[in-house]
Tab-separated table of N, CA and C in Angstrom:
chain	number	residue	atom	x	y	z
A	1	UNK	N	7.681	-33.394	12.415
A	1	UNK	CA	7.853	-31.826	11.968
A	1	UNK	C	9.119	-31.151	11.852
A	2	UNK	N	9.780	-31.893	12.928
A	2	UNK	CA	11.118	-31.060	13.602
A	2	UNK	C	12.100	-31.666	12.683
A	3	UNK	N	12.018	-32.760	12.354
A	3	UNK	CA	12.815	-33.681	11.547
A	3	UNK	C	13.172	-32.977	10.002
A	4	UNK	N	11.840	-32.232	9.744
A	4	UNK	CA	11.440	-31.710	8.184
A	4	UNK	C	12.254	-30.582	8.074
A	5	UNK	N	12.234	-29.901	9.454
A	5	UNK	CA	12.647	-28.449	9.570
A	5	UNK	C	14.248	-28.751	9.604
A	6	UNK	N	15.015	-29.863	9.971
A	6	UNK	CA	16.126	-30.150	10.418
A	6	UNK	C	17.008	-30.209	8.867
A	7	UNK	N	16.250	-31.017	8.158
A	7	UNK	CA	16.561	-31.367	6.698
A	7	UNK	C	16.407	-29.948	5.777
A	8	UNK	N	15.407	-29.127	5.842
A	8	UNK	CA	15.431	-28.236	5.024
A	8	UNK	C	16.741	-27.005	5.690
A	9	UNK	N	16.573	-26.859	7.082
A	9	UNK	CA	17.759	-26.007	7.276
A	9	UNK	C	18.923	-26.475	6.848
A	10	UNK	N	19.202	-27.635	7.228
A	10	UNK	CA	20.772	-28.392	6.328
A	10	UNK	C	20.482	-28.310	4.871
A	11	UNK	N	19.513	-28.133	4.663
A	11	UNK	CA	19.773	-27.785	2.589
A	11	UNK	C	19.977	-26.692	2.749
A	12	UNK	N	19.244	-25.750	2.968
A	12	UNK	CA	19.638	-24.198	3.227
A	12	UNK	C	21.149	-23.886	3.559
A	13	UNK	N	21.814	-24.439	4.306
A	13	UNK	CA	23.078	-24.503	5.089
A	13	UNK	C	24.131	-24.795	3.625
A	14	UNK	N	23.576	-25.821	3.080
A	14	UNK	CA	24.420	-26.373	2.289
A	14	UNK	C	24.433	-25.817	1.231
A	15	UNK	N	23.046	-25.128	0.697
A	15	UNK	CA	23.076	-24.448	-0.753
A	15	UNK	C	23.611	-23.059	-0.400
A	16	UNK	N	23.510	-22.123	0.833
A	16	UNK	CA	24.538	-21.151	0.952
A	16	UNK	C	26.026	-21.674	1.156
A	17	UNK	N	26.446	-22.353	1.457
A	17	UNK	CA	28.090	-22.666	1.280
A	17	UNK	C	28.311	-23.074	-0.001
A	18	UNK	N	27.597	-24.009	-1.008
A	18	UNK	CA	27.917	-23.984	-2.272
A	18	UNK	C	28.051	-22.670	-2.994
A	19	UNK	N	26.738	-21.810	-2.625
A	19	UNK	CA	26.701	-20.405	-3.192
A	19	UNK	C	28.220	-19.678	-2.985
A	20	UNK	N	28.474	-19.581	-1.476
A	20	UNK	CA	29.634	-18.970	-1.322
A	20	UNK	C	30.804	-19.532	-1.686
A	21	UNK	N	31.237	-20.874	-1.841
A	21	UNK	CA	32.154	-21.725	-2.754
A	21	UNK	C	32.322	-21.236	-4.156
A	22	UNK	N	31.167	-21.187	-4.820
A	22	UNK	CA	31.220	-20.642	-6.019
A	22	UNK	C	31.707	-19.508	-6.540
A	23	UNK	N	31.105	-18.522	-5.563
A	23	UNK	CA	31.474	-17.038	-5.698
A	23	UNK	C	33.208	-17.227	-5.114
A	24	UNK	N	33.417	-17.549	-4.605
A	24	UNK	CA	34.939	-17.715	-4.096
A	24	UNK	C	35.922	-18.072	-4.984
A	25	UNK	N	35.200	-19.243	-5.715
A	25	UNK	CA	36.015	-20.033	-6.440
A	25	UNK	C	35.758	-18.933	-8.268
A	26	UNK	N	35.078	-18.116	-8.384
A	26	UNK	CA	35.024	-17.017	-9.295
A	26	UNK	C	35.653	-15.826	-8.942
A	27	UNK	N	35.844	-15.407	-7.791
A	27	UNK	CA	36.765	-14.786	-7.406
A	27	UNK	C	38.475	-14.797	-7.919
A	28	UNK	N	38.725	-16.349	-7.279
A	28	UNK	CA	40.077	-16.911	-7.550
A	28	UNK	C	40.545	-16.816	-9.130
A	29	UNK	N	39.685	-17.778	-9.991
A	29	UNK	CA	39.573	-17.369	-11.734
A	29	UNK	C	39.792	-16.304	-12.010
A	30	UNK	N	39.200	-15.088	-11.605
A	30	UNK	CA	39.226	-13.376	-12.157
A	30	UNK	C	40.471	-13.632	-11.988
A	31	UNK	N	41.343	-13.713	-10.769
A	31	UNK	CA	42.654	-13.126	-10.127
A	31	UNK	C	43.649	-13.724	-11.182
A	32	UNK	N	43.357	-15.250	-11.117
A	32	UNK	CA	44.090	-16.203	-11.600
A	32	UNK	C	44.678	-15.514	-13.075
A	33	UNK	N	43.135	-15.113	-13.728
A	33	UNK	CA	43.102	-15.046	-14.941
A	33	UNK	C	43.780	-13.598	-15.731
A	34	UNK	N	43.717	-12.302	-14.744
A	34	UNK	CA	44.139	-11.165	-14.615
A	34	UNK	C	45.884	-11.652	-14.314
A	35	UNK	N	46.208	-12.119	-13.642
A	35	UNK	CA	47.697	-12.400	-13.330
A	35	UNK	C	48.413	-13.056	-14.386
A	36	UNK	N	48.026	-13.704	-14.983
A	36	UNK	CA	48.088	-14.674	-16.414
A	36	UNK	C	48.171	-13.553	-17.728
A	37	UNK	N	47.139	-12.976	-17.692
A	37	UNK	CA	47.116	-12.036	-18.571
A	37	UNK	C	48.229	-10.918	-18.711
A	38	UNK	N	48.675	-10.127	-17.274
A	38	UNK	CA	49.636	-9.894	-17.065
A	38	UNK	C	50.838	-10.205	-17.487
A	39	UNK	N	51.059	-11.283	-16.969
A	39	UNK	CA	52.445	-12.025	-17.310
A	39	UNK	C	52.691	-12.080	-18.647
A	40	UNK	N	51.892	-12.541	-19.391
A	40	UNK	CA	51.971	-12.820	-20.864
A	40	UNK	C	51.890	-11.509	-21.630
A	41	UNK	N	51.333	-10.576	-21.207
A	41	UNK	CA	51.394	-9.328	-22.067
A	41	UNK	C	52.767	-8.944	-22.432
A	42	UNK	N	52.856	-8.242	-23.334
A	42	UNK	CA	54.151	-7.068	-23.931
A	42	UNK	C	54.441	-6.060	-22.809
A	43	UNK	N	55.401	-5.835	-22.472
A	43	UNK	CA	55.708	-4.837	-21.775
A	43	UNK	C	54.822	-3.696	-22.056
A	44	UNK	N	54.758	-3.037	-23.329
A	44	UNK	CA	54.027	-1.665	-23.532
A	44	UNK	C	52.393	-2.290	-22.734
A	45	UNK	N	51.923	-3.086	-22.763
A	45	UNK	CA	50.726	-3.559	-22.319
A	45	UNK	C	50.358	-3.362	-20.747
A	46	UNK	N	51.423	-3.856	-20.414
A	46	UNK	CA	51.403	-4.542	-18.861
A	46	UNK	C	50.861	-3.469	-18.117
A	47	UNK	N	51.094	-2.087	-17.804
A	47	UNK	CA	50.422	-1.143	-17.016
A	47	UNK	C	48.888	-1.263	-17.364
A	48	UNK	N	48.324	-1.586	-18.649
A	48	UNK	CA	46.706	-1.707	-18.462
A	48	UNK	C	46.499	-2.749	-17.906
A	49	UNK	N	47.319	-3.853	-17.921
A	49	UNK	CA	47.168	-4.984	-17.444
A	49	UNK	C	46.977	-4.806	-16.136
A	50	UNK	N	47.886	-4.506	-15.591
A	50	UNK	CA	47.982	-4.354	-13.939
A	50	UNK	C	46.542	-3.600	-13.191
A	51	UNK	N	46.070	-2.674	-14.492
A	51	UNK	CA	44.655	-2.192	-13.835
A	51	UNK	C	43.707	-3.503	-13.758
A	52	UNK	N	43.797	-3.969	-14.314
A	52	UNK	CA	42.729	-5.340	-14.360
A	52	UNK	C	42.899	-6.127	-12.770
A	53	UNK	N	44.185	-6.339	-12.428
A	53	UNK	CA	44.634	-7.014	-11.364
A	53	UNK	C	43.929	-6.131	-10.146
A	54	UNK	N	44.192	-5.214	-10.162
A	54	UNK	CA	43.772	-4.026	-8.953
A	54	UNK	C	42.103	-4.260	-9.062
A	55	UNK	N	41.687	-4.236	-10.098
A	55	UNK	CA	39.872	-4.501	-10.192
A	55	UNK	C	39.240	-5.376	-9.826
A	56	UNK	N	40.044	-6.251	-9.546
A	56	UNK	CA	39.207	-7.850	-9.280
A	56	UNK	C	38.914	-7.552	-7.962
A	57	UNK	N	37.295	-8.131	-8.029
A	57	UNK	CA	36.575	-8.055	-6.413
A	57	UNK	C	36.867	-9.326	-5.489
A	58	UNK	N	37.432	-9.233	-4.470
A	58	UNK	CA	37.539	-10.093	-3.584
A	58	UNK	C	36.768	-10.114	-2.408
A	59	UNK	N	36.723	-11.083	-1.674
A	59	UNK	CA	35.709	-11.008	-0.588
A	59	UNK	C	36.323	-12.228	0.699
A	60	UNK	N	37.191	-13.189	-0.251
A	60	UNK	CA	37.945	-14.162	0.543
A	60	UNK	C	39.477	-13.579	0.865
A	61	UNK	N	39.517	-14.126	2.174
A	61	UNK	CA	40.974	-13.761	2.891
A	61	UNK	C	42.048	-14.237	1.916
A	62	UNK	N	42.032	-15.519	1.570
A	62	UNK	CA	43.242	-16.024	0.702
A	62	UNK	C	43.436	-15.171	-0.747
A	63	UNK	N	41.905	-15.355	-1.416
A	63	UNK	CA	42.091	-14.431	-2.581
A	63	UNK	C	42.486	-12.937	-2.719
A	64	UNK	N	42.033	-12.367	-1.380
A	64	UNK	CA	42.376	-10.812	-1.175
A	64	UNK	C	44.211	-10.830	-0.822
A	65	UNK	N	44.226	-11.636	-0.387
A	65	UNK	CA	45.679	-11.590	0.023
A	65	UNK	C	46.765	-11.741	-1.174
A	66	UNK	N	46.308	-12.815	-1.916
A	66	UNK	CA	46.985	-12.961	-3.348
A	66	UNK	C	46.738	-11.654	-3.987
A	67	UNK	N	45.812	-11.086	-4.159
A	67	UNK	CA	45.322	-9.858	-5.133
A	67	UNK	C	46.464	-8.753	-4.490
A	68	UNK	N	46.422	-9.078	-3.022
A	68	UNK	CA	47.401	-7.413	-2.718
A	68	UNK	C	49.116	-7.791	-2.866
A	69	UNK	N	49.509	-8.884	-2.706
A	69	UNK	CA	50.653	-9.205	-3.465
A	69	UNK	C	51.304	-9.411	-4.678
A	70	UNK	N	49.742	-9.801	-5.613
A	70	UNK	CA	50.331	-9.834	-7.183
A	70	UNK	C	50.113	-8.298	-7.521
A	71	UNK	N	49.274	-7.472	-6.611
A	71	UNK	CA	48.896	-6.320	-7.395
A	71	UNK	C	50.259	-5.157	-6.923
A	72	UNK	N	50.705	-5.579	-6.023
A	72	UNK	CA	52.078	-4.767	-5.656
A	72	UNK	C	52.938	-4.784	-6.440
A	73	UNK	N	53.415	-6.153	-6.719
A	73	UNK	CA	54.342	-6.826	-7.847
A	73	UNK	C	53.901	-5.957	-9.227
A	74	UNK	N	52.659	-6.494	-9.641
A	74	UNK	CA	52.380	-5.753	-11.141
A	74	UNK	C	52.632	-4.330	-10.959
A	75	UNK	N	52.178	-3.327	-10.125
A	75	UNK	CA	51.881	-1.929	-9.853
A	75	UNK	C	53.650	-1.544	-9.831
A	76	UNK	N	54.513	-1.900	-9.451
A	76	UNK	CA	55.813	-1.684	-9.208
A	76	UNK	C	56.172	-1.842	-10.712
A	77	UNK	N	56.377	-3.057	-11.338
A	77	UNK	CA	56.695	-3.230	-12.665
A	77	UNK	C	56.122	-2.497	-13.482
A	78	UNK	N	54.870	-2.142	-13.370
A	78	UNK	CA	54.228	-1.387	-14.547
A	78	UNK	C	54.593	-0.022	-14.528
A	79	UNK	N	54.674	0.895	-13.085
A	79	UNK	CA	55.244	1.605	-13.046
A	79	UNK	C	56.731	2.034	-13.451
A	80	UNK	N	57.482	1.088	-13.270
A	80	UNK	CA	58.689	0.881	-13.960
A	80	UNK	C	58.867	1.058	-15.143
A	81	UNK	N	58.036	0.560	-15.950
A	81	UNK	CA	58.164	0.363	-17.489
A	81	UNK	C	57.662	1.447	-18.127
A	82	UNK	N	56.514	2.224	-17.380
A	82	UNK	CA	55.941	3.640	-17.840
A	82	UNK	C	57.372	4.645	-17.744
A	83	UNK	N	57.954	4.470	-16.582
A	83	UNK	CA	59.060	5.655	-16.334
A	83	UNK	C	60.292	5.237	-17.434
A	84	UNK	N	60.384	4.190	-17.887
A	84	UNK	CA	61.343	3.440	-18.873
A	84	UNK	C	61.188	4.043	-20.173
A	85	UNK	N	59.497	4.185	-20.431
A	85	UNK	CA	59.225	4.310	-21.707
A	85	UNK	C	59.310	6.135	-21.740
A	86	UNK	N	59.046	6.977	-20.764
A	86	UNK	CA	59.237	8.248	-21.075
A	86	UNK	C	60.837	8.804	-20.690
A	87	UNK	N	61.715	7.793	-20.589
A	87	UNK	CA	63.355	8.418	-20.469
A	87	UNK	C	63.522	7.695	-22.036
A	88	UNK	N	63.084	6.500	-22.759
A	88	UNK	CA	63.511	6.427	-24.003
A	88	UNK	C	62.763	7.862	-24.880
A	89	UNK	N	61.583	8.178	-24.691
A	89	UNK	CA	61.343	9.223	-25.494
A	89	UNK	C	62.013	10.580	-25.462
A	90	UNK	N	62.514	10.764	-24.330
A	90	UNK	CA	63.376	11.758	-23.692
A	90	UNK	C	64.997	11.537	-24.421
A	91	UNK	N	65.447	10.494	-24.354
A	91	UNK	CA	66.814	10.035	-25.390
A	91	UNK	C	66.411	10.168	-26.567
A	92	UNK	N	65.155	10.100	-27.117
A	92	UNK	CA	64.723	10.336	-29.085
A	92	UNK	C	64.680	11.594	-28.774
A	93	UNK	N	64.071	12.223	-28.027
A	93	UNK	CA	63.827	13.607	-28.547
A	93	UNK	C	65.483	14.709	-28.328
A	94	UNK	N	66.519	14.057	-27.256
A	94	UNK	CA	67.684	14.421	-27.508
A	94	UNK	C	68.459	14.415	-28.672
A	95	UNK	N	68.205	13.237	-29.487
A	95	UNK	CA	68.906	12.335	-30.537
A	95	UNK	C	68.606	13.382	-31.850
A	96	UNK	N	66.851	13.821	-31.726
A	96	UNK	CA	66.790	14.400	-32.690
A	96	UNK	C	66.890	15.906	-32.592
A	97	UNK	N	67.153	16.343	-31.291
A	97	UNK	CA	67.670	17.779	-31.188
A	97	UNK	C	66.180	18.946	-30.814
A	98	UNK	N	65.048	17.943	-30.452
A	98	UNK	CA	63.759	18.667	-30.103
A	98	UNK	C	64.173	19.008	-28.611
A	99	UNK	N	64.966	18.248	-28.152
A	99	UNK	CA	65.158	18.514	-26.567
A	99	UNK	C	66.532	18.882	-26.335
A	100	UNK	N	66.607	20.174	-25.501
A	100	UNK	CA	68.127	20.095	-25.096
A	100	UNK	C	68.537	20.072	-24.101
A	101	UNK	N	70.107	19.696	-24.298
A	101	UNK	CA	70.618	18.778	-23.187
A	101	UNK	C	70.763	19.758	-21.464
A	102	UNK	N	70.417	20.867	-21.981
A	102	UNK	CA	70.474	21.868	-20.528
A	102	UNK	C	69.009	22.004	-20.166
A	103	UNK	N	67.864	21.333	-20.654
A	103	UNK	CA	66.717	21.264	-20.517
A	103	UNK	C	66.428	20.388	-19.207
A	104	UNK	N	65.719	21.027	-18.195
A	104	UNK	CA	65.201	20.405	-17.220
A	104	UNK	C	64.321	18.704	-17.222
A	105	UNK	N	64.206	18.604	-18.148
A	105	UNK	CA	63.510	17.325	-18.410
A	105	UNK	C	64.802	16.121	-18.906
A	106	UNK	N	65.696	16.860	-19.823
A	106	UNK	CA	67.119	16.185	-20.065
A	106	UNK	C	67.665	15.346	-18.838
A	107	UNK	N	67.592	16.794	-18.083
A	107	UNK	CA	68.539	16.515	-16.720
A	107	UNK	C	68.204	15.640	-15.877
A	108	UNK	N	66.590	15.445	-15.813
A	108	UNK	CA	66.048	14.692	-15.352
A	108	UNK	C	66.156	13.156	-15.644
A	109	UNK	N	66.451	12.636	-16.712
A	109	UNK	CA	66.454	11.541	-17.405
A	109	UNK	C	67.106	10.161	-16.467
A	110	UNK	N	68.237	10.929	-16.085
A	110	UNK	CA	69.019	9.870	-15.473
A	110	UNK	C	68.347	9.167	-14.096
A	111	UNK	N	68.087	10.210	-13.263
A	111	UNK	CA	66.869	9.927	-12.220
A	111	UNK	C	65.674	8.894	-12.903
A	112	UNK	N	64.931	9.179	-13.892
A	112	UNK	CA	64.017	8.573	-13.757
A	112	UNK	C	64.356	7.090	-14.578
A	113	UNK	N	65.373	7.057	-14.983
A	113	UNK	CA	65.988	5.757	-15.326
A	113	UNK	C	66.177	5.102	-14.491
A	114	UNK	N	66.840	5.539	-13.150
A	114	UNK	CA	67.523	5.198	-11.991
A	114	UNK	C	65.976	4.515	-11.160
A	115	UNK	N	65.172	5.451	-11.133
A	115	UNK	CA	63.735	5.035	-10.594
A	115	UNK	C	63.082	3.794	-11.378
A	116	UNK	N	63.400	3.712	-12.234
A	116	UNK	CA	62.456	2.698	-13.091
A	116	UNK	C	63.272	1.391	-12.840
A	117	UNK	N	64.566	1.338	-13.027
A	117	UNK	CA	65.241	0.105	-12.294
A	117	UNK	C	65.131	-0.389	-11.437
A	118	UNK	N	64.514	0.700	-10.301
A	118	UNK	CA	64.526	0.105	-8.891
A	118	UNK	C	62.806	-0.247	-8.627
A	119	UNK	N	62.045	0.532	-9.604
A	119	UNK	CA	60.660	-0.309	-9.469
A	119	UNK	C	60.518	-1.651	-10.231
A	120	UNK	N	61.072	-1.724	-11.243
A	120	UNK	CA	61.224	-3.122	-11.981
A	120	UNK	C	61.839	-4.342	-11.196
A	121	UNK	N	62.757	-3.450	-10.446
A	121	UNK	CA	63.394	-4.944	-9.416
A	121	UNK	C	62.590	-5.210	-8.218
A	122	UNK	N	61.710	-4.221	-7.842
A	122	UNK	CA	60.721	-4.308	-6.670
A	122	UNK	C	59.664	-5.358	-7.339
A	123	UNK	N	59.597	-5.017	-8.489
A	123	UNK	CA	58.357	-6.031	-8.809
A	123	UNK	C	58.741	-7.473	-9.314
A	124	UNK	N	59.877	-7.544	-9.617
A	124	UNK	CA	60.562	-8.439	-10.104
A	124	UNK	C	60.832	-9.428	-8.599
A	125	UNK	N	61.096	-8.969	-7.583
A	125	UNK	CA	61.207	-9.686	-6.276
A	125	UNK	C	60.355	-10.058	-5.884
A	126	UNK	N	59.119	-9.309	-6.004
A	126	UNK	CA	57.730	-9.928	-5.381
A	126	UNK	C	56.898	-10.660	-6.216
A	127	UNK	N	57.444	-11.247	-7.464
A	127	UNK	CA	56.748	-11.960	-8.170
A	127	UNK	C	56.570	-13.329	-7.698
A	128	UNK	N	57.634	-13.966	-7.147
A	128	UNK	CA	57.709	-15.188	-6.855
A	128	UNK	C	56.684	-15.560	-5.655
A	129	UNK	N	56.479	-14.568	-4.880
A	129	UNK	CA	55.359	-14.415	-3.593
A	129	UNK	C	53.495	-14.466	-4.367
A	130	UNK	N	54.071	-13.710	-4.966
A	130	UNK	CA	52.522	-14.200	-6.100
A	130	UNK	C	52.478	-14.901	-6.887
A	131	UNK	N	53.298	-15.588	-7.713
A	131	UNK	CA	53.155	-16.868	-8.175
A	131	UNK	C	52.586	-18.005	-7.479
A	132	UNK	N	53.558	-17.868	-5.761
A	132	UNK	CA	53.048	-18.740	-4.764
A	132	UNK	C	51.713	-19.221	-4.846
A	133	UNK	N	51.146	-17.766	-4.247
A	133	UNK	CA	49.642	-17.468	-4.209
A	133	UNK	C	48.955	-17.862	-5.132
A	134	UNK	N	49.029	-17.547	-6.584
A	134	UNK	CA	48.237	-17.908	-7.608
A	134	UNK	C	48.373	-19.410	-7.680
A	135	UNK	N	49.587	-20.539	-7.623
A	135	UNK	CA	49.421	-21.567	-7.523
A	135	UNK	C	48.426	-22.319	-6.286
A	136	UNK	N	48.425	-21.686	-5.124
A	136	UNK	CA	48.050	-22.188	-3.952
A	136	UNK	C	46.447	-22.037	-4.609
A	137	UNK	N	46.200	-20.743	-5.324
A	137	UNK	CA	44.542	-20.883	-5.614
A	137	UNK	C	44.534	-21.929	-6.560
A	138	UNK	N	45.019	-22.216	-7.994
A	138	UNK	CA	44.823	-22.751	-8.639
A	138	UNK	C	44.477	-24.300	-8.370
A	139	UNK	N	45.492	-24.774	-7.234
A	139	UNK	CA	45.338	-25.959	-6.475
A	139	UNK	C	43.880	-26.137	-5.841
A	140	UNK	N	43.587	-24.911	-5.074
A	140	UNK	CA	42.617	-25.115	-4.266
A	140	UNK	C	41.469	-25.318	-4.703
A	141	UNK	N	41.312	-24.260	-6.138
A	141	UNK	CA	39.970	-24.321	-6.762
A	141	UNK	C	40.019	-25.135	-8.074
A	142	UNK	N	40.907	-25.947	-8.274
A	142	UNK	CA	41.198	-26.701	-9.349
A	142	UNK	C	41.098	-25.569	-10.737
A	143	UNK	N	41.835	-24.649	-10.808
A	143	UNK	CA	41.702	-23.919	-11.981
A	143	UNK	C	42.514	-24.173	-13.115
């Protein structure tokens, strides 16, 4: 009877281990896919793709670490791109004459452009660390 209990216990532990591994692989696959979609997206779509990275659920330490690094990079890039679009709209409004050069919004365009550049550089600088973690997850889970 003890032998049967041990076999049943071992089977249960193995099943729980496989379920946990499967769940972690799914988390990793979700993150890898979200990061891939971010990389492949047009600049106009990147802010929305960043949100998908932020929404990936993780419980595994390695997946959560990769998510943290990749989301920081994507968030900086997306924020920079959004500011860049604001500057482009402001410049277009200046050219059309719908925004006066003396308007506070026009005066702030230079600062916004500088901030956009800083954010884009920050996101770009963080991307290799994200890519390393994504490659590690791909290898670990055969993704």
